[in-house]
CSV table of C-alpha atoms in Angstrom, one decimal:
chain,number,residue,atom,x,y,z
A,1,MET,CA,-9.5,-28.9,46.3
A,2,THR,CA,-10.5,-30.2,42.9
A,3,ARG,CA,-8.0,-30.8,40.2
A,4,LEU,CA,-9.6,-28.1,38.1
A,5,ALA,CA,-9.3,-25.5,40.8
A,6,ALA,CA,-5.7,-26.5,41.5
A,7,ALA,CA,-4.9,-26.3,37.8
A,8,ASN,CA,-6.3,-22.8,37.6
A,9,ILE,CA,-4.5,-21.5,40.7
A,10,TRP,CA,-1.2,-23.1,39.4
A,11,CYS,CA,-1.4,-22.0,35.7
A,12,TRP,CA,-2.7,-18.5,36.4
A,13,GLY,CA,-0.4,-18.0,39.3
A,14,TRP,CA,2.7,-19.0,37.3
A,15,LEU,CA,1.5,-16.8,34.4
A,16,ALA,CA,1.4,-13.8,36.8
A,17,VAL,CA,4.7,-14.6,38.4
A,18,LEU,CA,6.5,-15.4,35.2
A,19,SER,CA,5.1,-12.3,33.4
A,20,ALA,CA,6.1,-10.0,36.2
A,21,ALA,CA,9.6,-11.6,36.4
A,22,ALA,CA,9.9,-11.4,32.6
A,23,LEU,CA,9.0,-7.7,32.6
A,24,MET,CA,11.5,-6.9,35.3
A,25,ALA,CA,14.2,-8.9,33.7
A,26,ALA,CA,13.5,-7.5,30.2
A,27,PRO,CA,15.8,-4.4,30.4
A,28,LEU,CA,18.7,-6.6,31.6
A,29,TRP,CA,18.0,-9.2,29.0
A,30,LEU,CA,17.9,-6.6,26.2
A,31,LEU,CA,21.1,-5.0,27.5
A,32,LEU,CA,22.7,-8.4,27.5
A,33,GLY,CA,21.5,-8.8,23.9
A,34,LEU,CA,23.1,-5.6,22.9
A,35,VAL,CA,26.4,-6.6,24.5
A,36,ARG,CA,26.2,-9.9,22.6
A,37,GLY,CA,25.6,-7.9,19.4
A,38,ARG,CA,22.2,-9.4,18.8
A,39,GLY,CA,20.3,-6.1,18.7
A,40,LEU,CA,17.1,-5.1,20.5
A,41,THR,CA,14.7,-6.7,18.0
A,42,ARG,CA,16.4,-10.2,18.0
A,43,GLY,CA,16.9,-10.0,21.7
A,44,ALA,CA,13.2,-9.2,22.3
A,45,ARG,CA,12.1,-12.0,20.0
A,46,GLU,CA,14.3,-14.5,21.8
A,47,GLY,CA,13.2,-13.3,25.2
A,48,ILE,CA,9.5,-13.7,24.2
A,49,TRP,CA,10.2,-17.2,23.0
A,50,LEU,CA,12.1,-18.2,26.2
A,51,TYR,CA,9.2,-16.7,28.2
A,52,GLY,CA,6.8,-19.0,26.4
A,53,ARG,CA,9.1,-22.0,26.8
A,54,ALA,CA,9.5,-21.4,30.5
A,55,TYR,CA,5.7,-21.1,30.9
A,56,LEU,CA,5.2,-24.5,29.2
A,57,PHE,CA,7.6,-26.0,31.6
A,58,LEU,CA,5.9,-24.5,34.6
A,59,ILE,CA,2.4,-25.7,33.7
A,60,ARG,CA,3.5,-29.3,33.0
A,61,PRO,CA,1.8,-30.7,36.1
A,62,PHE,CA,-1.6,-29.8,34.5
A,63,VAL,CA,-1.0,-29.1,30.8
A,64,LYS,CA,1.5,-31.3,29.0
A,65,VAL,CA,2.7,-30.0,25.7
A,66,ARG,CA,4.5,-32.2,23.1
A,67,LEU,CA,6.1,-31.5,19.8
A,68,ARG,CA,5.8,-34.1,17.1
A,69,GLU,CA,8.6,-33.3,14.7
A,70,GLY,CA,8.2,-33.8,11.0
A,71,GLU,CA,9.8,-32.8,7.7
A,72,ALA,CA,9.4,-29.1,8.5
A,73,ALA,CA,12.8,-29.1,10.2
A,74,GLU,CA,14.4,-29.6,6.7
A,75,ALA,CA,12.7,-26.5,5.2
A,76,GLY,CA,15.4,-24.1,6.3
A,77,PRO,CA,15.1,-21.3,8.9
A,78,ALA,CA,13.9,-18.4,6.8
A,79,SER,CA,10.5,-19.7,6.0
A,80,ILE,CA,6.9,-19.0,7.0
A,81,ILE,CA,5.2,-21.0,9.8
A,82,VAL,CA,1.4,-21.2,9.6
A,83,MET,CA,-0.7,-22.5,12.5
A,84,ASN,CA,-4.3,-23.3,13.2
A,85,HIS,CA,-5.6,-21.1,16.0
A,86,GLN,CA,-7.8,-22.3,18.9
A,87,SER,CA,-6.4,-20.5,21.9
A,88,TRP,CA,-4.0,-17.8,23.1
A,89,LEU,CA,-1.9,-20.7,24.4
A,90,ASP,CA,-1.0,-21.4,20.8
A,91,ILE,CA,1.5,-18.5,21.0
A,92,TYR,CA,3.2,-20.0,24.0
A,93,VAL,CA,3.4,-23.5,22.6
A,94,LEU,CA,5.7,-22.1,19.9
A,95,GLY,CA,8.2,-22.2,22.8
A,96,LEU,CA,8.8,-25.8,21.8
A,97,VAL,CA,9.6,-25.0,18.2
A,98,ARG,CA,13.3,-24.1,18.0
A,99,GLU,CA,12.9,-22.5,14.5
A,100,ALA,CA,10.6,-19.9,16.1
A,101,ARG,CA,13.3,-18.7,18.6
A,102,GLU,CA,13.7,-15.4,16.7
A,103,ALA,CA,10.4,-15.5,14.8
A,104,CYS,CA,8.5,-12.4,13.8
A,105,PHE,CA,4.8,-12.7,14.3
A,106,LEU,CA,2.2,-11.3,11.9
A,107,VAL,CA,-0.4,-9.8,14.2
A,108,ARG,CA,-3.8,-8.2,13.8
A,109,ALA,CA,-4.5,-4.7,15.0
A,110,TRP,CA,-6.3,-5.5,18.3
A,111,PRO,CA,-3.4,-7.0,20.2
A,112,PHE,CA,-1.4,-3.8,19.6
A,113,ARG,CA,-4.4,-1.8,21.0
A,114,ARG,CA,-5.6,-3.9,23.9
A,115,LEU,CA,-2.7,-6.0,25.2
A,116,PHE,CA,-1.1,-3.1,26.9
A,117,PHE,CA,1.2,-5.4,28.9
A,118,PHE,CA,2.7,-7.0,25.8
A,119,ARG,CA,2.4,-4.1,23.4
A,120,PRO,CA,5.8,-2.5,24.1
A,121,LEU,CA,7.5,-5.9,23.8
A,122,MET,CA,5.7,-6.6,20.5
A,123,ARG,CA,6.8,-3.3,19.1
A,124,LEU,CA,10.3,-3.9,20.3
A,125,ALA,CA,10.3,-7.3,18.7
A,126,GLY,CA,9.2,-5.7,15.4
A,127,TYR,CA,6.1,-7.8,15.1
A,128,ILE,CA,4.2,-6.9,12.0
A,129,GLU,CA,0.7,-5.4,12.2
A,130,THR,CA,-1.4,-6.7,9.3
A,131,GLU,CA,-4.7,-4.9,9.9
A,132,GLY,CA,-5.5,-1.4,8.8
A,133,VAL,CA,-2.3,-1.3,6.8
A,134,GLU,CA,-1.9,-1.4,3.0
A,135,ALA,CA,-1.2,-5.0,2.0
A,136,GLU,CA,1.9,-4.0,0.0
A,137,ALA,CA,3.4,-2.2,3.0
A,138,VAL,CA,3.0,-5.4,5.0
A,139,PHE,CA,4.5,-7.5,2.2
A,140,ILE,CA,7.5,-5.2,2.1
A,141,ARG,CA,8.2,-5.6,5.8
A,142,CYS,CA,7.7,-9.4,5.6
A,143,ARG,CA,10.0,-9.8,2.6
A,144,SER,CA,12.6,-7.7,4.5
A,145,GLU,CA,12.3,-10.0,7.5
A,146,LEU,CA,12.7,-13.1,5.3
A,147,ARG,CA,15.7,-11.7,3.6
A,148,SER,CA,17.4,-11.0,6.9
A,149,GLY,CA,16.9,-14.7,7.8
A,150,SER,CA,13.9,-14.3,10.2
A,151,CYS,CA,11.1,-16.9,10.3
A,152,LEU,CA,7.6,-15.5,10.1
A,153,VAL,CA,4.7,-16.9,12.1
A,154,CYS,CA,1.1,-16.4,11.0
A,155,PHE,CA,-2.4,-17.7,11.9
A,156,PRO,CA,-4.0,-17.8,8.5
A,157,GLU,CA,-7.5,-18.2,10.0
A,158,GLY,CA,-7.0,-14.6,11.3
A,159,ALA,CA,-8.7,-15.4,14.6
A,160,ARG,CA,-9.1,-18.1,17.2
A,161,SER,CA,-11.7,-20.7,16.3
A,162,PRO,CA,-14.7,-20.4,18.7
A,163,ASP,CA,-15.4,-24.2,18.4
A,164,GLY,CA,-12.1,-25.8,17.5
A,165,ARG,CA,-13.1,-26.2,13.9
A,166,LEU,CA,-10.7,-25.1,11.2
A,167,GLY,CA,-11.8,-21.8,9.7
A,168,ARG,CA,-11.3,-20.4,6.3
A,169,PHE,CA,-7.7,-19.3,5.5
A,170,HIS,CA,-6.8,-15.8,4.3
A,171,SER,CA,-4.6,-15.5,1.3
A,172,GLY,CA,-2.1,-13.0,2.3
A,173,VAL,CA,0.6,-15.2,3.8
A,174,PHE,CA,0.4,-17.6,0.8
A,175,LYS,CA,0.7,-14.7,-1.6
A,176,LEU,CA,3.8,-13.6,0.3
A,177,ALA,CA,5.3,-17.1,0.2
A,178,VAL,CA,4.8,-17.2,-3.6
A,179,GLU,CA,6.3,-13.8,-4.1
A,180,ALA,CA,9.2,-14.4,-1.8
A,181,GLY,CA,9.7,-18.0,-3.1
A,182,ARG,CA,9.6,-19.4,0.4
A,183,ALA,CA,8.1,-22.6,1.8
A,184,VAL,CA,5.2,-22.5,4.1
A,185,ARG,CA,5.6,-24.8,7.1
A,186,PRO,CA,2.3,-25.9,8.6
A,187,LEU,CA,2.2,-26.6,12.3
A,188,ALA,CA,-1.0,-28.3,13.5
A,189,VAL,CA,-1.9,-27.6,17.1
A,190,PHE,CA,-4.2,-30.1,18.9
A,191,GLY,CA,-5.9,-29.7,22.2
A,192,SER,CA,-5.2,-26.0,23.0
A,193,GLY,CA,-8.8,-25.2,22.4
A,194,GLN,CA,-9.8,-27.7,25.0
A,195,VAL,CA,-7.3,-26.6,27.6
A,196,MET,CA,-8.2,-22.9,27.1
A,197,PRO,CA,-11.0,-22.3,24.6
A,198,LYS,CA,-11.7,-18.9,23.1
A,199,GLY,CA,-13.8,-16.8,25.5
A,200,SER,CA,-12.9,-18.8,28.5
A,201,LEU,CA,-10.7,-18.0,31.5
A,202,ILE,CA,-10.6,-21.4,32.9
A,203,PHE,CA,-7.7,-23.8,32.4
A,204,ARG,CA,-8.8,-27.4,31.9
A,205,PRO,CA,-6.0,-29.9,32.6
A,206,GLY,CA,-5.1,-31.7,29.4
A,207,ALA,CA,-2.6,-32.2,26.7
A,208,ILE,CA,-1.5,-30.1,23.8
A,209,GLU,CA,0.4,-31.4,20.8
A,210,ILE,CA,2.1,-29.6,18.0
A,211,LYS,CA,2.6,-31.6,14.8
A,212,GLU,CA,4.9,-30.5,12.1
A,213,LEU,CA,3.2,-31.2,8.8
A,214,PRO,CA,5.3,-31.4,5.5
A,215,PRO,CA,6.2,-28.0,4.2
A,216,ALA,CA,4.7,-26.7,1.0
A,217,ALA,CA,6.9,-24.9,-1.5
A,218,PRO,CA,5.4,-22.5,-4.1
A,219,ALA,CA,7.1,-24.4,-7.0
A,220,ARG,CA,4.6,-27.2,-6.5
A,221,PHE,CA,1.8,-25.0,-7.6
A,222,ALA,CA,3.4,-23.4,-10.7
A,223,GLY,CA,0.9,-23.4,-13.6
A,224,GLU,CA,-2.2,-22.8,-11.4
A,225,ALA,CA,-4.3,-19.8,-12.4
A,226,ILE,CA,-4.0,-18.4,-8.9
A,227,VAL,CA,-0.8,-19.9,-7.4
A,228,HIS,CA,-1.2,-18.7,-3.9
A,229,GLY,CA,-4.9,-19.7,-3.9
A,230,ALA,CA,-3.9,-23.3,-4.8
A,231,MET,CA,-1.2,-23.2,-2.2
A,232,ARG,CA,-3.7,-22.0,0.4
A,233,ARG,CA,-6.2,-24.7,-0.4
A,234,PHE,CA,-3.5,-27.4,-0.4
A,235,VAL,CA,-2.1,-26.3,3.0
A,236,ARG,CA,-5.6,-26.1,4.5
A,237,LEU,CA,-6.4,-29.6,3.3
A,238,ARG,CA,-3.2,-30.8,5.1
A,239,PHE,CA,-4.5,-29.2,8.3
A,240,ILE,CA,-7.9,-30.8,7.8
A,241,ARG,CA,-6.5,-34.2,7.3
A,242,ALA,CA,-4.1,-33.9,10.2
A,243,LEU,CA,-6.8,-32.6,12.6
A,244,GLU,CA,-9.2,-35.3,11.6
A,245,LYS,CA,-6.8,-38.1,12.8
A,246,PRO,CA,-7.7,-38.7,16.5
A,247,GLU,CA,-4.9,-41.3,16.8
A,248,THR,CA,-2.2,-38.6,16.4
A,249,ASN,CA,-3.5,-36.4,19.2
A,250,GLU,CA,-4.0,-38.4,22.3
A,251,GLY,CA,-6.2,-36.6,24.8
A,252,ALA,CA,-6.7,-33.7,22.5
A,253,CYS,CA,-9.5,-32.4,20.4
A,254,SER,CA,-11.2,-33.8,17.4
A,255,CYS,CA,-11.3,-31.0,15.0
A,256,GLN,CA,-13.6,-30.9,12.0
A,257,GLU,CA,-13.6,-28.9,8.8
A,258,LYS,CA,-15.4,-25.6,8.8
A,259,LYS,CA,-15.7,-23.8,5.5
B,1,MET,CA,-26.2,-17.2,-21.1
B,2,THR,CA,-29.1,-16.9,-18.7
B,3,ASN,CA,-29.0,-15.3,-15.3
B,4,GLU,CA,-29.4,-18.7,-13.7
B,5,GLU,CA,-26.4,-20.1,-15.6
B,6,ILE,CA,-24.3,-17.1,-14.6
B,7,TRP,CA,-25.3,-17.6,-11.0
B,8,ASP,CA,-24.5,-21.3,-11.0
B,9,ILE,CA,-21.1,-20.9,-12.7
B,10,MET,CA,-20.2,-18.0,-10.4
B,11,ILE,CA,-21.1,-19.9,-7.2
B,12,LYS,CA,-19.2,-23.0,-8.3
B,13,ALA,CA,-16.1,-21.0,-9.2
B,14,MET,CA,-16.1,-18.8,-6.1
B,15,SER,CA,-16.9,-21.7,-3.7
B,16,GLU,CA,-14.1,-23.8,-5.1
B,17,GLU,CA,-11.5,-21.0,-5.1
B,18,PHE,CA,-12.3,-19.4,-1.8
B,19,GLU,CA,-13.6,-22.5,0.0
B,20,LEU,CA,-17.0,-21.0,0.8
B,21,GLU,CA,-20.1,-22.8,2.0
B,22,THR,CA,-22.6,-22.6,-0.9
B,23,GLY,CA,-25.4,-22.4,1.7
B,24,LYS,CA,-24.2,-19.0,2.7
B,25,MET,CA,-23.9,-17.8,-0.8
B,26,THR,CA,-27.1,-15.8,-1.4
B,27,PRO,CA,-27.6,-12.8,-3.6
B,28,GLU,CA,-27.8,-10.6,-0.5
B,29,ALA,CA,-24.6,-12.0,1.1
B,30,GLU,CA,-21.9,-9.4,1.4
B,31,ILE,CA,-18.6,-10.7,0.1
B,32,LYS,CA,-16.6,-9.2,2.9
B,33,ALA,CA,-18.8,-9.1,5.9
B,34,ASP,CA,-20.8,-12.3,5.3
B,35,LEU,CA,-18.4,-14.5,3.3
B,36,GLY,CA,-15.1,-13.2,4.9
B,37,LEU,CA,-13.3,-12.3,1.7
B,38,ASP,CA,-10.5,-9.7,2.1
B,39,SER,CA,-9.1,-7.1,-0.2
B,40,LEU,CA,-6.6,-9.7,-1.7
B,41,ASP,CA,-9.4,-12.1,-2.4
B,42,ILE,CA,-11.2,-9.3,-4.3
B,43,VAL,CA,-8.2,-9.0,-6.5
B,44,ASP,CA,-8.2,-12.8,-7.0
B,45,LEU,CA,-11.9,-12.7,-7.7
B,46,VAL,CA,-11.2,-10.9,-11.0
B,47,THR,CA,-9.0,-13.8,-12.1
B,48,VAL,CA,-11.6,-16.4,-10.9
B,49,LEU,CA,-14.4,-14.7,-12.9
B,50,GLU,CA,-12.3,-14.2,-16.0
B,51,THR,CA,-11.3,-17.9,-15.9
B,52,ALA,CA,-14.8,-19.1,-15.2
B,53,PHE,CA,-16.6,-17.0,-17.8
B,54,ASP,CA,-13.7,-16.7,-20.3
B,55,PHE,CA,-13.8,-13.0,-20.6
B,56,LYS,CA,-11.6,-10.1,-19.7
B,57,ILE,CA,-12.6,-7.6,-17.0
B,58,ARG,CA,-11.3,-4.3,-18.2
B,59,ASP,CA,-13.1,-2.1,-15.7
B,60,LYS,CA,-11.3,-3.5,-12.6
B,61,ALA,CA,-12.2,-0.3,-10.6
B,62,ALA,CA,-15.8,-1.3,-10.8
B,63,MET,CA,-15.0,-4.5,-8.9
B,64,LYS,CA,-14.1,-2.4,-5.9
B,65,GLU,CA,-17.7,-1.1,-5.8
B,66,ILE,CA,-19.1,-4.5,-5.5
B,67,ARG,CA,-20.6,-5.4,-2.1
B,68,THR,CA,-22.8,-8.4,-2.5
B,69,LEU,CA,-22.9,-11.6,-4.5
B,70,GLY,CA,-25.9,-10.2,-6.4
B,71,ASP,CA,-23.7,-7.3,-7.4
B,72,VAL,CA,-21.1,-9.7,-8.7
B,73,ALA,CA,-23.7,-11.6,-10.7
B,74,ALA,CA,-25.1,-8.3,-12.1
B,75,PHE,CA,-21.6,-7.2,-13.0
B,76,ILE,CA,-21.0,-10.4,-14.9
B,77,ALA,CA,-24.4,-10.1,-16.6
B,78,ALA,CA,-23.5,-6.6,-17.7
B,79,THR,CA,-20.0,-7.6,-18.8
B,80,THR,CA,-21.3,-10.6,-20.8
B,81,ALA,CA,-24.1,-8.4,-22.3
B,82,ALA,CA,-26.7,-10.7,-20.7
B,83,ALA,CA,-30.0,-9.3,-19.5
B,84,PRO,CA,-29.8,-7.7,-16.0
B,85,LEU,CA,-30.4,-10.0,-13.2
B,86,LYS,CA,-33.8,-10.1,-11.5
B,87,ALA,CA,-33.6,-12.9,-8.9
B,88,PRO,CA,-30.6,-15.2,-9.4
B,89,HIS,CA,-32.2,-18.0,-7.4
């Protein structure tokens, strides 16, 4: 059996087993959360995070995931994590980021429509749908989450990159950061697009690395005509520079800028 | 200001602010479908144009009707009392 075939049997097999186990354990986990006084929403978020973390552990023989910590750990818990997006595995790799333990994801409309398996859990976890909803309504919910101490997670490209190249960033999350006076914490993901590219169903053995880039606070951009626009460009540039450095992502992709 | 000058200033301002590839910025390019701008970007576009052309857009509702870059250029031409655009490039 080739290593590629073994990797796919292993990774898909564990995904099925773990997902089934997680679904069966979910009621008990949520009940435990209620008993502990954590509430359903926080319990669901923590459960999803642990599920992702467990999956990363299980696929280690073929897919090694490593976190390179940076200054972001000093930005405080109630901030906004932004990530580049190459693969659905990017959601799982957040299992290595402790600040994302009870994170609230900003999600486009289609996962709520098509991921029927995860939809109830996403609803229970209070993930925020950003598409087909008035921007102000989304901002109100996001601000409320930040005030309650939750960390928000967003993929500002809005979709997985088809070729690993960094796409254009949408403004919404940066506008939110400016309005709420919160820092944006960039997490650069390397290699997930090689392990499981968009449109593929084949795991390729490899390495994924998450690198915490320095956080960006809105105060830095005061005086700009469009403050969130300047913040968006600054953060994207940080991603471009980080993704262009092959020495920091051993065995991972070499990403290039895409306007 | 000529139509060509309007076009050049507009393309420079928009490509810098929204990080757009100038090669894709044709008069026929739809600002949402082809260039990927969203509703928040359209709000920002008002500020971008006001800064670039040093004027005040009072009819902000008209901006919502704009679909293509050619429409934007025509809107600027009308606002700055320039002659209507024929072929910006």
